Tab-separated table of C-alpha atoms in Angstrom:
chain	number	residue	atom	x	y	z
A	1	MET	CA	158.591	101.011	89.344
A	2	ARG	CA	157.840	104.191	90.411
A	3	ILE	CA	154.207	104.581	88.763
A	4	VAL	CA	151.442	105.623	90.478
A	5	LYS	CA	147.726	106.763	89.335
A	6	THR	CA	145.018	106.879	91.656
A	7	ALA	CA	142.117	105.171	91.710
A	8	LEU	CA	139.198	106.463	94.146
A	9	LEU	CA	136.491	103.803	94.263
A	10	ALA	CA	133.742	105.237	96.150
A	11	MET	CA	130.592	103.298	96.088
A	12	ALA	CA	127.511	105.153	96.972
A	13	LEU	CA	124.655	103.497	97.256
A	14	ALA	CA	121.558	103.815	96.272
A	15	ILE	CA	120.484	106.747	97.500
A	16	VAL	CA	116.631	107.059	97.534
A	17	PRO	CA	113.803	105.017	98.345
A	18	ALA	CA	113.258	104.429	94.892
A	19	THR	CA	116.014	102.988	93.863
A	20	ALA	CA	115.262	99.663	95.983
A	21	ALA	CA	115.343	97.919	92.568
A	22	LEU	CA	119.285	98.755	92.337
A	23	ALA	CA	119.175	97.772	96.447
A	24	GLN	CA	117.657	94.130	95.218
A	25	THR	CA	120.383	93.932	92.831
A	26	ALA	CA	122.864	93.973	95.856
A	27	GLU	CA	124.853	96.377	94.338
A	28	GLY	CA	127.302	99.251	95.261
A	29	GLU	CA	128.777	102.071	93.915
A	30	VAL	CA	132.577	102.785	93.252
A	31	ILE	CA	134.335	106.457	92.799
A	32	VAL	CA	137.861	106.267	91.270
A	33	VAL	CA	140.610	108.934	91.913
A	34	HIS	CA	143.632	109.062	90.190
A	35	GLY	CA	145.929	111.707	92.530
A	36	VAL	CA	149.297	111.051	91.375
A	37	PRO	CA	150.989	114.050	89.445
A	38	ASP	CA	153.031	113.168	86.179
A	39	LEU	CA	151.875	109.508	85.504
A	40	ALA	CA	149.562	108.078	82.987
A	41	VAL	CA	148.028	104.239	84.001
A	42	ASP	CA	145.688	101.854	82.947
A	43	ILE	CA	143.187	101.014	85.947
A	44	TYR	CA	142.792	96.980	86.096
A	45	VAL	CA	139.627	96.084	88.316
A	46	ASN	CA	139.816	92.185	88.706
A	47	GLY	CA	141.684	91.723	85.980
A	48	ASP	CA	139.931	94.081	83.389
A	49	LEU	CA	141.092	97.098	81.319
A	50	THR	CA	138.990	99.486	82.956
A	51	PHE	CA	140.307	102.663	82.669
A	52	GLU	CA	142.711	103.448	79.851
A	53	ASN	CA	145.448	105.718	80.073
A	54	SER	CA	143.955	107.559	82.866
A	55	GLU	CA	145.552	110.869	83.579
A	56	PHE	CA	146.252	112.773	86.848
A	57	GLY	CA	143.107	114.174	88.291
A	58	ASP	CA	140.699	111.900	86.615
A	59	VAL	CA	137.891	110.907	88.266
A	60	PHE	CA	135.488	107.862	87.365
A	61	GLY	CA	131.796	106.761	88.673
A	62	PRO	CA	130.022	106.661	90.953
A	63	LEU	CA	129.956	103.320	89.347
A	64	SER	CA	127.547	100.984	90.645
A	65	LEU	CA	129.057	97.229	90.741
A	66	PRO	CA	127.502	94.117	91.789
A	67	GLU	CA	128.269	93.927	95.966
A	68	GLY	CA	131.946	92.022	96.594
A	69	SER	CA	135.357	92.576	96.885
A	70	TYR	CA	137.558	93.842	93.692
A	71	ASP	CA	141.065	93.810	93.214
A	72	ILE	CA	142.612	97.223	91.733
A	73	GLU	CA	146.181	97.233	89.868
A	74	ILE	CA	147.259	100.269	88.190
A	75	TYR	CA	150.077	100.004	85.100
A	76	ALA	CA	151.740	102.625	83.583
A	77	THR	CA	149.941	103.226	80.130
A	78	GLY	CA	150.656	100.569	77.972
A	79	ALA	CA	151.927	98.425	80.631
A	80	ASP	CA	151.419	93.957	79.832
A	81	PRO	CA	149.689	93.177	82.782
A	82	SER	CA	151.349	89.942	82.031
A	83	SER	CA	154.894	90.522	82.388
A	84	GLU	CA	154.946	93.826	84.178
A	85	ASP	CA	154.540	94.556	87.901
A	86	PRO	CA	151.602	96.847	88.332
A	87	ALA	CA	153.328	100.215	89.733
A	88	LEU	CA	150.427	100.519	92.686
A	89	SER	CA	147.623	97.483	93.457
A	90	GLY	CA	145.149	96.818	96.595
A	91	SER	CA	141.797	95.446	97.153
A	92	ALA	CA	138.402	96.608	98.544
A	93	ASP	CA	135.146	94.913	99.601
A	94	LEU	CA	132.113	97.228	98.239
A	95	PRO	CA	128.815	95.873	100.080
A	96	ALA	CA	125.423	96.005	98.607
A	97	GLY	CA	124.247	99.569	99.227
A	98	ALA	CA	127.630	101.102	99.896
A	99	VAL	CA	129.868	103.747	98.346
A	100	ALA	CA	133.594	103.593	98.300
A	101	THR	CA	136.398	105.512	96.733
A	102	ILE	CA	139.240	104.010	95.491
A	103	ALA	CA	142.393	106.658	95.307
A	104	ALA	CA	145.840	106.879	94.302
A	105	TYR	CA	147.335	109.422	95.524
A	106	LEU	CA	150.033	111.276	97.129
A	107	GLN	CA	151.241	111.155	100.720
A	108	GLU	CA	152.514	113.768	102.361
A	109	GLY	CA	156.865	113.654	101.360
A	110	GLY	CA	155.219	112.489	98.243
A	111	THR	CA	154.719	108.879	98.152
A	112	PRO	CA	152.067	107.040	96.213
A	113	THR	CA	149.400	104.748	97.481
A	114	LEU	CA	146.548	103.211	96.831
A	115	GLY	CA	143.428	104.340	99.546
A	116	VAL	CA	139.870	102.599	100.057
A	117	PHE	CA	137.408	105.027	101.961
A	118	VAL	CA	133.801	104.757	102.366
A	119	GLU	CA	131.579	107.518	101.550
A	120	ASN	CA	128.759	108.785	103.420
A	121	ASN	CA	125.663	108.042	101.507
A	122	SER	CA	122.864	108.193	103.815
A	123	SER	CA	120.128	110.828	103.416
A	124	THR	CA	120.422	114.407	103.608
A	125	GLY	CA	117.834	116.693	105.356
A	126	ALA	CA	115.248	118.458	103.489
A	127	GLY	CA	116.853	120.782	101.657
A	128	ASP	CA	120.157	120.075	102.660
A	129	ALA	CA	123.404	119.249	100.968
A	130	ARG	CA	126.201	117.628	102.521
A	131	ILE	CA	130.039	118.117	101.525
A	132	THR	CA	133.134	115.724	101.606
A	133	ALA	CA	136.541	116.916	101.997
A	134	ARG	CA	139.690	113.918	101.537
A	135	HIS	CA	143.263	115.411	101.889
A	136	LEU	CA	144.812	113.247	99.542
A	137	ALA	CA	147.693	115.914	98.542
A	138	ASP	CA	151.761	115.882	99.172
A	139	PHE	CA	151.312	118.972	102.149
A	140	GLY	CA	150.641	118.762	105.527
A	141	ALA	CA	147.329	119.120	107.839
A	142	VAL	CA	144.996	121.656	106.452
A	143	ASP	CA	142.064	123.481	107.695
A	144	VAL	CA	138.809	123.968	105.641
A	145	LEU	CA	136.821	126.914	105.697
A	146	ALA	CA	133.290	128.048	104.373
A	147	ASN	CA	132.274	131.543	103.635
A	148	ASP	CA	135.493	131.683	105.946
A	149	ALA	CA	134.249	130.084	109.202
A	150	ALA	CA	136.211	126.777	109.897
A	151	VAL	CA	134.706	123.974	108.926
A	152	TRP	CA	137.174	121.125	109.855
A	153	GLU	CA	140.732	121.878	111.291
A	154	GLY	CA	143.936	120.313	110.820
A	155	VAL	CA	143.017	117.655	108.263
A	156	THR	CA	145.887	115.304	107.487
A	157	ASN	CA	146.743	113.451	104.542
A	158	GLY	CA	144.674	110.393	104.170
A	159	ALA	CA	141.574	112.089	106.025
A	160	GLY	CA	138.459	113.080	105.714
A	161	ALA	CA	135.362	114.187	106.942
A	162	ASP	CA	131.489	114.868	105.833
A	163	THR	CA	129.109	117.859	106.983
A	164	ASP	CA	126.070	118.554	106.396
A	165	VAL	CA	125.067	121.786	105.353
A	166	PRO	CA	121.611	124.365	103.581
A	167	ALA	CA	122.372	123.655	100.213
A	168	ASP	CA	123.575	126.647	98.402
A	169	THR	CA	126.863	128.058	96.926
A	170	TYR	CA	129.217	127.807	99.459
A	171	ASN	CA	133.100	130.521	99.673
A	172	ILE	CA	135.362	127.266	100.303
A	173	LYS	CA	139.368	127.577	101.324
A	174	ILE	CA	141.766	125.371	102.325
A	175	THR	CA	144.291	126.328	104.145
A	176	ALA	CA	147.449	125.308	105.757
A	177	ALA	CA	146.486	124.004	109.361
A	178	GLY	CA	146.696	127.588	111.716
A	179	ASP	CA	147.777	129.367	108.702
A	180	PRO	CA	144.957	131.172	107.118
A	181	ALA	CA	147.085	133.225	104.821
A	182	THR	CA	148.470	130.096	102.969
A	183	VAL	CA	145.585	129.974	101.150
A	184	ALA	CA	145.517	126.455	98.548
A	185	TYR	CA	142.272	126.532	97.044
A	186	ASP	CA	139.899	129.039	97.138
A	187	GLN	CA	136.585	128.567	95.157
A	188	ASP	CA	133.080	129.124	95.102
A	189	LEU	CA	131.243	125.596	95.378
A	190	ALA	CA	127.846	125.146	94.143
A	191	LEU	CA	126.616	122.265	96.472
A	192	ALA	CA	123.459	120.604	95.036
A	193	GLU	CA	120.396	119.695	97.485
A	194	GLY	CA	120.054	115.658	97.695
A	195	THR	CA	124.252	115.336	96.830
A	196	ASN	CA	126.949	114.825	98.427
A	197	THR	CA	129.976	116.732	96.963
A	198	ILE	CA	133.111	114.761	97.521
A	199	ALA	CA	135.976	117.183	97.236
A	200	TYR	CA	139.355	115.607	97.045
A	201	ALA	CA	142.656	117.396	97.551
A	202	ILE	CA	145.402	115.989	95.107
A	203	GLY	CA	148.620	116.315	93.918
A	204	SER	CA	151.814	118.191	95.531
A	205	VAL	CA	151.732	121.878	97.041
A	206	SER	CA	155.412	122.146	96.415
A	207	GLY	CA	155.658	120.195	92.985
A	208	GLY	CA	152.773	123.071	91.490
A	209	SER	CA	150.448	119.830	90.905
A	210	PHE	CA	148.213	120.490	93.807
A	211	GLN	CA	144.095	120.668	92.882
A	212	VAL	CA	140.849	119.658	93.764
A	213	VAL	CA	138.814	117.207	91.822
A	214	ALA	CA	135.526	116.203	92.719
A	215	ALA	CA	132.920	113.971	92.560
A	216	ALA	CA	128.926	113.673	93.622
A	217	LEU	CA	126.797	111.489	94.694
A	218	SER	CA	123.783	112.417	94.201
A	219	GLY	CA	119.699	111.006	94.908
A	220	LEU	CA	120.421	111.821	98.794
A	221	ALA	CA	117.263	113.813	99.334
A	222	THR	CA	114.777	113.703	101.488
A	223	ALA	CA	111.369	115.252	100.877
A	224	PRO	CA	109.888	118.031	102.918
A	225	GLU	CA	107.583	116.986	105.639
A	226	GLY	CA	104.801	119.206	104.879
A	227	VAL	CA	103.550	122.015	102.771
A	228	PRO	CA	102.307	125.040	105.082
A	229	THR	CA	99.392	126.754	102.736
A	230	GLY	CA	96.848	128.512	105.080
A	231	ASP	CA	96.779	130.232	108.952
A	232	ALA	CA	93.675	131.983	108.473
A	233	GLY	CA	90.668	129.947	108.410
A	234	LEU	CA	88.794	131.537	106.052
A	235	ILE	CA	87.225	128.701	104.976
A	236	GLN	CA	86.891	126.658	108.395
A	237	GLN	CA	83.110	126.180	109.677
A	238	ASN	CA	83.743	129.058	111.484
A	239	GLY	CA	85.579	131.044	108.994
A	240	LEU	CA	83.580	132.174	106.165
A	241	MET	CA	80.990	129.252	105.910
A	242	VAL	CA	78.945	130.977	108.794
A	243	PRO	CA	79.344	134.360	106.993
A	244	ALA	CA	78.361	132.534	103.638
A	245	ALA	CA	75.283	131.371	105.226
A	246	ILE	CA	74.144	133.967	107.185
A	247	ALA	CA	74.327	136.249	103.623
A	248	VAL	CA	72.351	133.110	101.884
A	249	LEU	CA	69.625	133.760	104.826
A	250	ALA	CA	70.028	137.419	104.269
A	251	ILE	CA	69.528	137.158	100.525
A	252	VAL	CA	66.381	134.956	100.734
A	253	ALA	CA	64.784	137.413	103.721
A	254	LEU	CA	65.660	140.170	100.990
A	255	GLY	CA	64.172	138.175	98.147
A	256	GLY	CA	61.314	137.680	100.574
A	257	SER	CA	60.799	141.008	101.589
A	258	LEU	CA	61.038	142.490	97.873
A	259	PHE	CA	58.487	140.061	96.718
A	260	LEU	CA	55.928	140.806	99.493
A	261	THR	CA	56.425	144.617	98.570
A	262	ARG	CA	55.963	143.874	94.995
A	263	GLU	CA	52.879	142.002	95.433
A	264	GLN	CA	50.999	144.085	97.647
A	265	ARG	CA	51.126	146.878	94.746
B	1	MET	CA	53.767	136.325	85.456
B	2	PRO	CA	51.711	134.659	88.004
B	3	GLN	CA	49.083	136.425	90.429
B	4	LEU	CA	48.683	135.532	94.368
B	5	THR	CA	45.505	135.713	95.855
B	6	PRO	CA	46.075	139.066	97.237
B	7	GLN	CA	46.011	138.602	101.328
B	8	ASN	CA	46.049	140.677	104.125
B	9	ASP	CA	47.520	144.078	103.132
B	10	GLY	CA	48.729	145.117	106.326
B	11	SER	CA	50.358	141.645	107.592
B	12	ARG	CA	51.863	141.920	104.287
B	13	ARG	CA	53.726	145.394	104.380
B	14	ARG	CA	54.811	144.553	108.093
B	15	ALA	CA	56.292	141.179	106.680
B	16	ALA	CA	58.107	143.077	104.274
B	17	ARG	CA	59.218	145.247	106.293
B	18	VAL	CA	60.792	142.586	109.131
B	19	LEU	CA	62.389	140.447	106.254
B	20	GLY	CA	64.128	144.027	104.675
B	21	VAL	CA	65.148	144.721	108.035
B	22	LEU	CA	66.293	141.560	109.322
B	23	ALA	CA	68.185	140.852	105.496
B	24	ALA	CA	70.200	144.015	106.305
B	25	LEU	CA	70.622	143.085	110.285
B	26	LEU	CA	72.020	139.424	108.928
B	27	LEU	CA	74.020	141.415	105.732
B	28	ILE	CA	76.183	143.128	108.378
B	29	VAL	CA	77.012	140.499	110.267
B	30	ALA	CA	78.285	138.378	108.104
B	31	GLY	CA	80.087	140.762	106.807
B	32	ALA	CA	81.413	141.857	110.028
B	33	MET	CA	82.275	138.130	110.483
B	34	ALA	CA	83.887	137.424	107.294
B	35	LEU	CA	85.832	140.467	107.684
B	36	GLY	CA	86.939	139.692	111.453
B	37	LYS	CA	88.413	136.508	110.032
B	38	ARG	CA	90.332	138.009	107.473
B	39	ASP	CA	91.787	140.630	110.292
B	40	THR	CA	92.570	138.362	112.935
B	41	VAL	CA	96.359	138.696	112.915
B	42	GLY	CA	97.758	136.044	113.849
B	43	ASP	CA	101.913	135.140	114.173
B	44	THR	CA	101.901	134.392	110.627
B	45	ASP	CA	105.127	132.160	111.364
B	46	ARG	CA	103.905	129.858	114.294
B	47	PHE	CA	102.964	126.836	111.556
B	48	GLY	CA	105.911	126.739	109.151
B	49	THR	CA	104.706	130.156	107.366
B	50	PRO	CA	107.557	131.542	105.883
B	51	SER	CA	108.024	134.582	107.725
B	52	SER	CA	110.263	136.490	105.767
B	53	THR	CA	110.297	136.439	101.935
B	54	LEU	CA	112.678	133.719	100.438
B	55	PRO	CA	116.334	134.906	100.428
B	56	SER	CA	117.334	135.592	97.098
B	57	SER	CA	120.512	133.522	96.840
B	58	ALA	CA	118.284	130.175	97.245
B	59	THR	CA	116.666	130.975	93.301
B	60	THR	CA	118.996	129.426	91.402
B	61	SER	CA	122.885	128.620	92.655
B	62	THR	CA	122.281	125.478	93.990
B	63	GLY	CA	121.078	122.993	91.254
B	64	GLY	CA	124.276	122.326	90.385
B	65	THR	CA	124.008	119.330	88.212
B	66	ALA	CA	125.454	115.890	89.571
B	67	LEU	CA	129.208	115.221	87.772
B	68	THR	CA	128.211	111.633	86.702
B	69	GLU	CA	124.672	112.201	85.266
B	70	ASP	CA	126.209	111.414	81.932
B	71	LEU	CA	128.111	108.408	82.975
B	72	PRO	CA	126.892	105.282	81.554
B	73	ASP	CA	126.286	102.193	84.027
B	74	ASP	CA	127.756	100.171	82.474
B	75	GLU	CA	131.762	100.209	83.303
B	76	PRO	CA	134.367	99.076	81.796
B	77	GLY	CA	135.904	99.878	78.448
B	78	GLY	CA	137.090	103.013	78.366
B	79	ILE	CA	135.086	105.290	80.471
B	80	PRO	CA	136.038	109.418	79.795
B	81	ALA	CA	137.303	110.958	82.154
B	82	ASN	CA	134.863	112.691	84.564
B	83	GLU	CA	135.422	116.021	83.559
B	84	HIS	CA	134.039	118.073	86.060
B	85	SER	CA	133.896	121.254	86.912
B	86	LEU	CA	131.612	120.611	89.471
B	87	LEU	CA	134.130	122.819	91.438
B	88	ALA	CA	133.310	125.617	89.634
B	89	GLU	CA	129.475	124.931	88.121
B	90	VAL	CA	127.319	127.665	90.329
B	91	ALA	CA	124.384	128.069	88.023
B	92	ARG	CA	121.974	126.065	87.300
B	93	THR	CA	121.674	123.697	84.630
B	94	GLY	CA	118.084	122.830	84.217
B	95	GLY	CA	115.815	123.746	81.716
B	96	PRO	CA	113.367	126.473	81.861
B	97	GLN	CA	111.784	127.150	84.689
B	98	PRO	CA	108.602	127.925	85.284
B	99	VAL	CA	107.423	131.383	85.825
B	100	HIS	CA	103.727	131.889	85.756
B	101	LEU	CA	100.862	129.600	86.627
B	102	ARG	CA	96.898	129.958	84.548
B	103	ILE	CA	93.624	128.118	85.694
B	104	ASP	CA	90.936	129.136	83.558
B	105	SER	CA	88.444	127.585	85.575
B	106	LEU	CA	88.858	128.859	88.715
B	107	GLY	CA	90.222	132.677	87.091
B	108	ILE	CA	93.462	132.380	89.000
B	109	SER	CA	97.019	133.697	87.209
B	110	ALA	CA	99.654	134.216	89.212
B	111	PRO	CA	103.227	134.235	89.160
B	112	ILE	CA	105.492	131.517	90.210
B	113	VAL	CA	108.650	131.616	92.093
B	114	PRO	CA	110.862	128.754	92.755
B	115	THR	CA	111.091	127.685	96.854
B	116	GLY	CA	113.030	125.440	98.448
B	117	VAL	CA	112.791	124.308	102.480
B	118	ASP	CA	112.205	126.169	105.494
B	119	GLN	CA	115.090	125.233	107.114
B	120	ALA	CA	113.356	126.275	111.090
B	121	THR	CA	110.830	123.494	110.169
B	122	GLY	CA	111.927	120.999	107.672
B	123	LEU	CA	108.027	122.213	105.845
B	124	MET	CA	108.386	123.222	102.111
B	125	GLU	CA	108.941	126.393	102.180
B	126	VAL	CA	105.873	128.961	100.592
B	127	PRO	CA	106.219	132.760	100.361
B	128	ALA	CA	104.096	135.103	103.157
B	129	ASN	CA	102.929	136.751	99.779
B	130	VAL	CA	99.493	134.993	98.698
B	131	ASP	CA	99.335	136.009	95.701
B	132	GLU	CA	102.634	133.816	94.811
B	133	VAL	CA	102.513	130.120	93.527
B	134	ALA	CA	105.758	128.165	95.085
B	135	TRP	CA	107.770	125.939	92.681
B	136	TYR	CA	109.620	123.763	95.212
B	137	ARG	CA	112.941	123.980	92.795
B	138	TYR	CA	114.814	120.707	94.470
B	139	GLY	CA	112.094	118.822	92.346
B	140	PRO	CA	111.400	118.552	88.384
B	141	GLU	CA	110.299	121.769	86.695
B	142	PRO	CA	106.634	120.966	85.487
B	143	GLY	CA	106.307	118.472	82.960
B	144	GLN	CA	109.806	116.515	83.589
B	145	ALA	CA	110.289	113.714	84.869
B	146	GLY	CA	108.823	112.706	88.530
B	147	SER	CA	105.860	115.125	90.629
B	148	SER	CA	106.509	119.313	90.331
B	149	VAL	CA	104.938	120.401	93.135
B	150	LEU	CA	103.168	123.838	92.916
B	151	ALA	CA	101.914	125.267	96.383
B	152	ALA	CA	100.103	128.481	97.504
B	153	HIS	CA	98.127	129.460	100.555
B	154	VAL	CA	94.518	128.945	101.053
B	155	ASP	CA	94.510	131.630	103.251
B	156	LEU	CA	96.632	133.671	105.216
B	157	ALA	CA	96.329	135.464	108.745
B	158	GLY	CA	96.350	139.395	107.576
B	159	GLU	CA	96.375	138.410	104.288
B	160	GLY	CA	93.266	137.069	103.636
B	161	PRO	CA	92.198	134.662	100.680
B	162	GLY	CA	95.114	133.474	98.782
B	163	VAL	CA	95.743	132.680	95.432
B	164	PHE	CA	95.050	128.336	95.796
B	165	PHE	CA	91.313	129.587	98.080
B	166	GLU	CA	89.635	128.161	95.107
B	167	LEU	CA	91.744	125.222	94.473
B	168	ARG	CA	89.322	122.769	96.220
B	169	GLU	CA	86.579	123.939	93.695
B	170	ILE	CA	88.754	122.489	90.934
B	171	LYS	CA	87.450	119.529	88.954
B	172	PRO	CA	88.874	116.664	86.816
B	173	GLY	CA	89.099	117.885	82.944
B	174	ASP	CA	89.939	121.251	84.057
B	175	ARG	CA	93.388	122.791	82.385
B	176	ILE	CA	96.025	123.989	83.342
B	177	VAL	CA	98.978	126.301	82.150
B	178	VAL	CA	102.477	126.612	83.012
B	179	GLU	CA	104.219	129.589	81.075
B	180	PHE	CA	107.949	129.323	81.601
B	181	ASP	CA	111.072	131.654	81.567
B	182	ASP	CA	111.779	130.747	78.207
B	183	GLY	CA	108.212	131.717	76.775
B	184	THR	CA	107.147	128.373	76.443
B	185	GLU	CA	104.259	126.951	77.900
B	186	GLN	CA	102.799	123.485	79.177
B	187	ARG	CA	99.081	122.411	79.270
B	188	PHE	CA	97.880	120.167	81.899
B	189	THR	CA	94.664	118.241	82.497
B	190	VAL	CA	93.625	117.954	86.196
B	191	GLU	CA	93.333	114.157	86.955
B	192	ALA	CA	92.110	113.777	90.816
B	193	ARG	CA	91.348	116.438	93.750
B	194	THR	CA	92.120	114.655	96.861
B	195	THR	CA	92.636	115.641	100.725
B	196	TYR	CA	95.244	114.185	102.821
B	197	LEU	CA	95.247	114.420	106.807
B	198	LYS	CA	98.466	116.526	106.955
B	199	ASP	CA	100.087	113.433	108.810
B	200	GLU	CA	98.780	111.964	106.483
B	201	LEU	CA	100.551	113.746	103.199
B	202	PRO	CA	102.844	111.005	100.803
B	203	VAL	CA	105.387	113.357	100.868
B	204	GLU	CA	107.881	110.616	99.321
B	205	ALA	CA	105.067	110.300	96.733
B	206	VAL	CA	104.289	113.735	96.212
B	207	PHE	CA	108.366	114.846	95.817
B	208	ARG	CA	108.987	112.205	93.998
B	209	ARG	CA	111.896	112.664	91.545
B	210	GLN	CA	111.384	110.203	88.735
B	211	GLY	CA	108.671	108.252	87.237
B	212	MET	CA	105.546	109.429	85.221
B	213	PRO	CA	105.560	113.407	84.875
B	214	VAL	CA	102.787	114.657	87.440
B	215	LEU	CA	102.048	118.271	88.104
B	216	THR	CA	101.084	118.839	92.278
B	217	LEU	CA	99.225	121.873	93.526
B	218	ILE	CA	98.934	121.773	97.038
B	219	THR	CA	97.394	124.157	99.421
B	220	CYS	CA	95.284	123.981	102.506
B	221	GLY	CA	91.766	122.517	103.719
B	222	GLY	CA	89.695	120.369	105.836
B	223	ALA	CA	88.716	121.903	109.226
B	224	PHE	CA	90.336	124.768	110.784
B	225	ASP	CA	91.930	124.467	114.254
B	226	ASP	CA	91.322	127.776	115.588
B	227	SER	CA	93.504	127.700	118.680
B	228	ALA	CA	96.558	126.330	117.100
B	229	ARG	CA	95.387	128.429	113.615
B	230	ARG	CA	96.194	125.477	111.696
B	231	TYR	CA	94.237	123.535	108.729
B	232	ASP	CA	94.236	119.599	109.582
B	233	SER	CA	94.547	118.912	105.743
B	234	ASN	CA	96.478	119.552	102.551
B	235	VAL	CA	94.616	119.586	99.640
B	236	VAL	CA	96.392	117.927	96.567
B	237	VAL	CA	95.706	118.359	92.848
B	238	TYR	CA	97.524	116.022	90.452
B	239	ALA	CA	97.234	116.996	86.602
B	240	VAL	CA	98.884	114.854	83.634
B	241	PRO	CA	100.599	116.821	80.474
B	242	SER	CA	97.983	117.483	78.287
B	243	GLU	CA	100.207	116.934	75.211
B	244	PRO	CA	103.666	115.866	74.522
B	245	THR	CA	105.519	118.238	76.131
B	246	THR	CA	107.318	120.010	73.449
B	247	ARG	CA	110.211	121.548	75.425
């Protein structure tokens, strides 16, 4: 039976120090991606029906789950697990604090498979965003360009990479490796500060089902290091304080002068 | 009116004249010192002061909402597929944006501009325009959960005193009003004013994104290092919403 669905378990863990409570419960996070075209599936996690009738392109999560090992089984929608075999199956270890993507996707050539990928959930620098690209499509090597500058070159099926950039909106293009004229994807993407935007290229280019779906790990932000709000020293001791003190003295002297002048009339 | 016993008129006249001249001289000196300070032209970006205006592209384009925000934490049982169009999501989807700040007790009324991080320094971006207040747009809007940060210059070389020059004079109980771009406003009441050495500014708390809503106003203060052209401290004011948020 060739049923394939994509399940991506990405676990992004506690993002910020503020989520210490989450860490204490020893949880990780999982993202599930369904990247196999033309296949509706039920996704079972540790034997429990967790995602029902998922369609190609679905992305679930990030979901917080206790740390541990998870068995993933993917059946055609409506199949009876007690009497049928899963279309795809696999397992994933979820350490506390980690983020994992579990994806059902097409290898180059079109064979469905199940893959587990660990996502980068470390803190992003102040004002930065992170983008992760995963090539999970039936297609050859690709180049990824941001604002027409190559970010990654020669990314092959099953591979991925991440990088941090200042938060902003970027034009993202995916082209055949070394062939900028063959554009598989061209879209403006808002990369949010403190967030790892994970883009999954799925489907089949030749089959016309190629698309890019995404998940986001938020809460990775780092605070600015400080607040620069003055450099003129107008309230320093030698700034305005001294002139102000002198001015006060002047007023006192002037007052004395006027007083004496008037008193003598 | 009390009458003083007349004394030597001649000495009084001389004294009055001397005091009058002294007063004039003192005023001239004081004025010259003050103006001299203000006219000191330092390099304004040596300490992280933005050397140019904020890029216009940085205002509204980057606040994309996390795709997964609405997903329940309890997983099983048919979580709806996440139909993010995150990829197409460009415009910020947050609430009303703060546009104006009023602190009547200090005579402050100034526009608010959204800012982010100066990538060169890692510091919060504060506009070189001393008449504007910077809102850290990656944090919450004023009145929302977490600490909403509004920062402005106490002064700026070549520009003179900034909009927060008097901030160190604010008192608990003072009223602060933030106006939003949808015409609404939120009032805050000052709870505390404190001064931190810059190295000790609790940035994780000041820029926190969760918890009780607090409006945090920041400027510079403390001792000024003339050679470094730098204040050694930040003046930080904490205010809380005065009434239930109506937005």
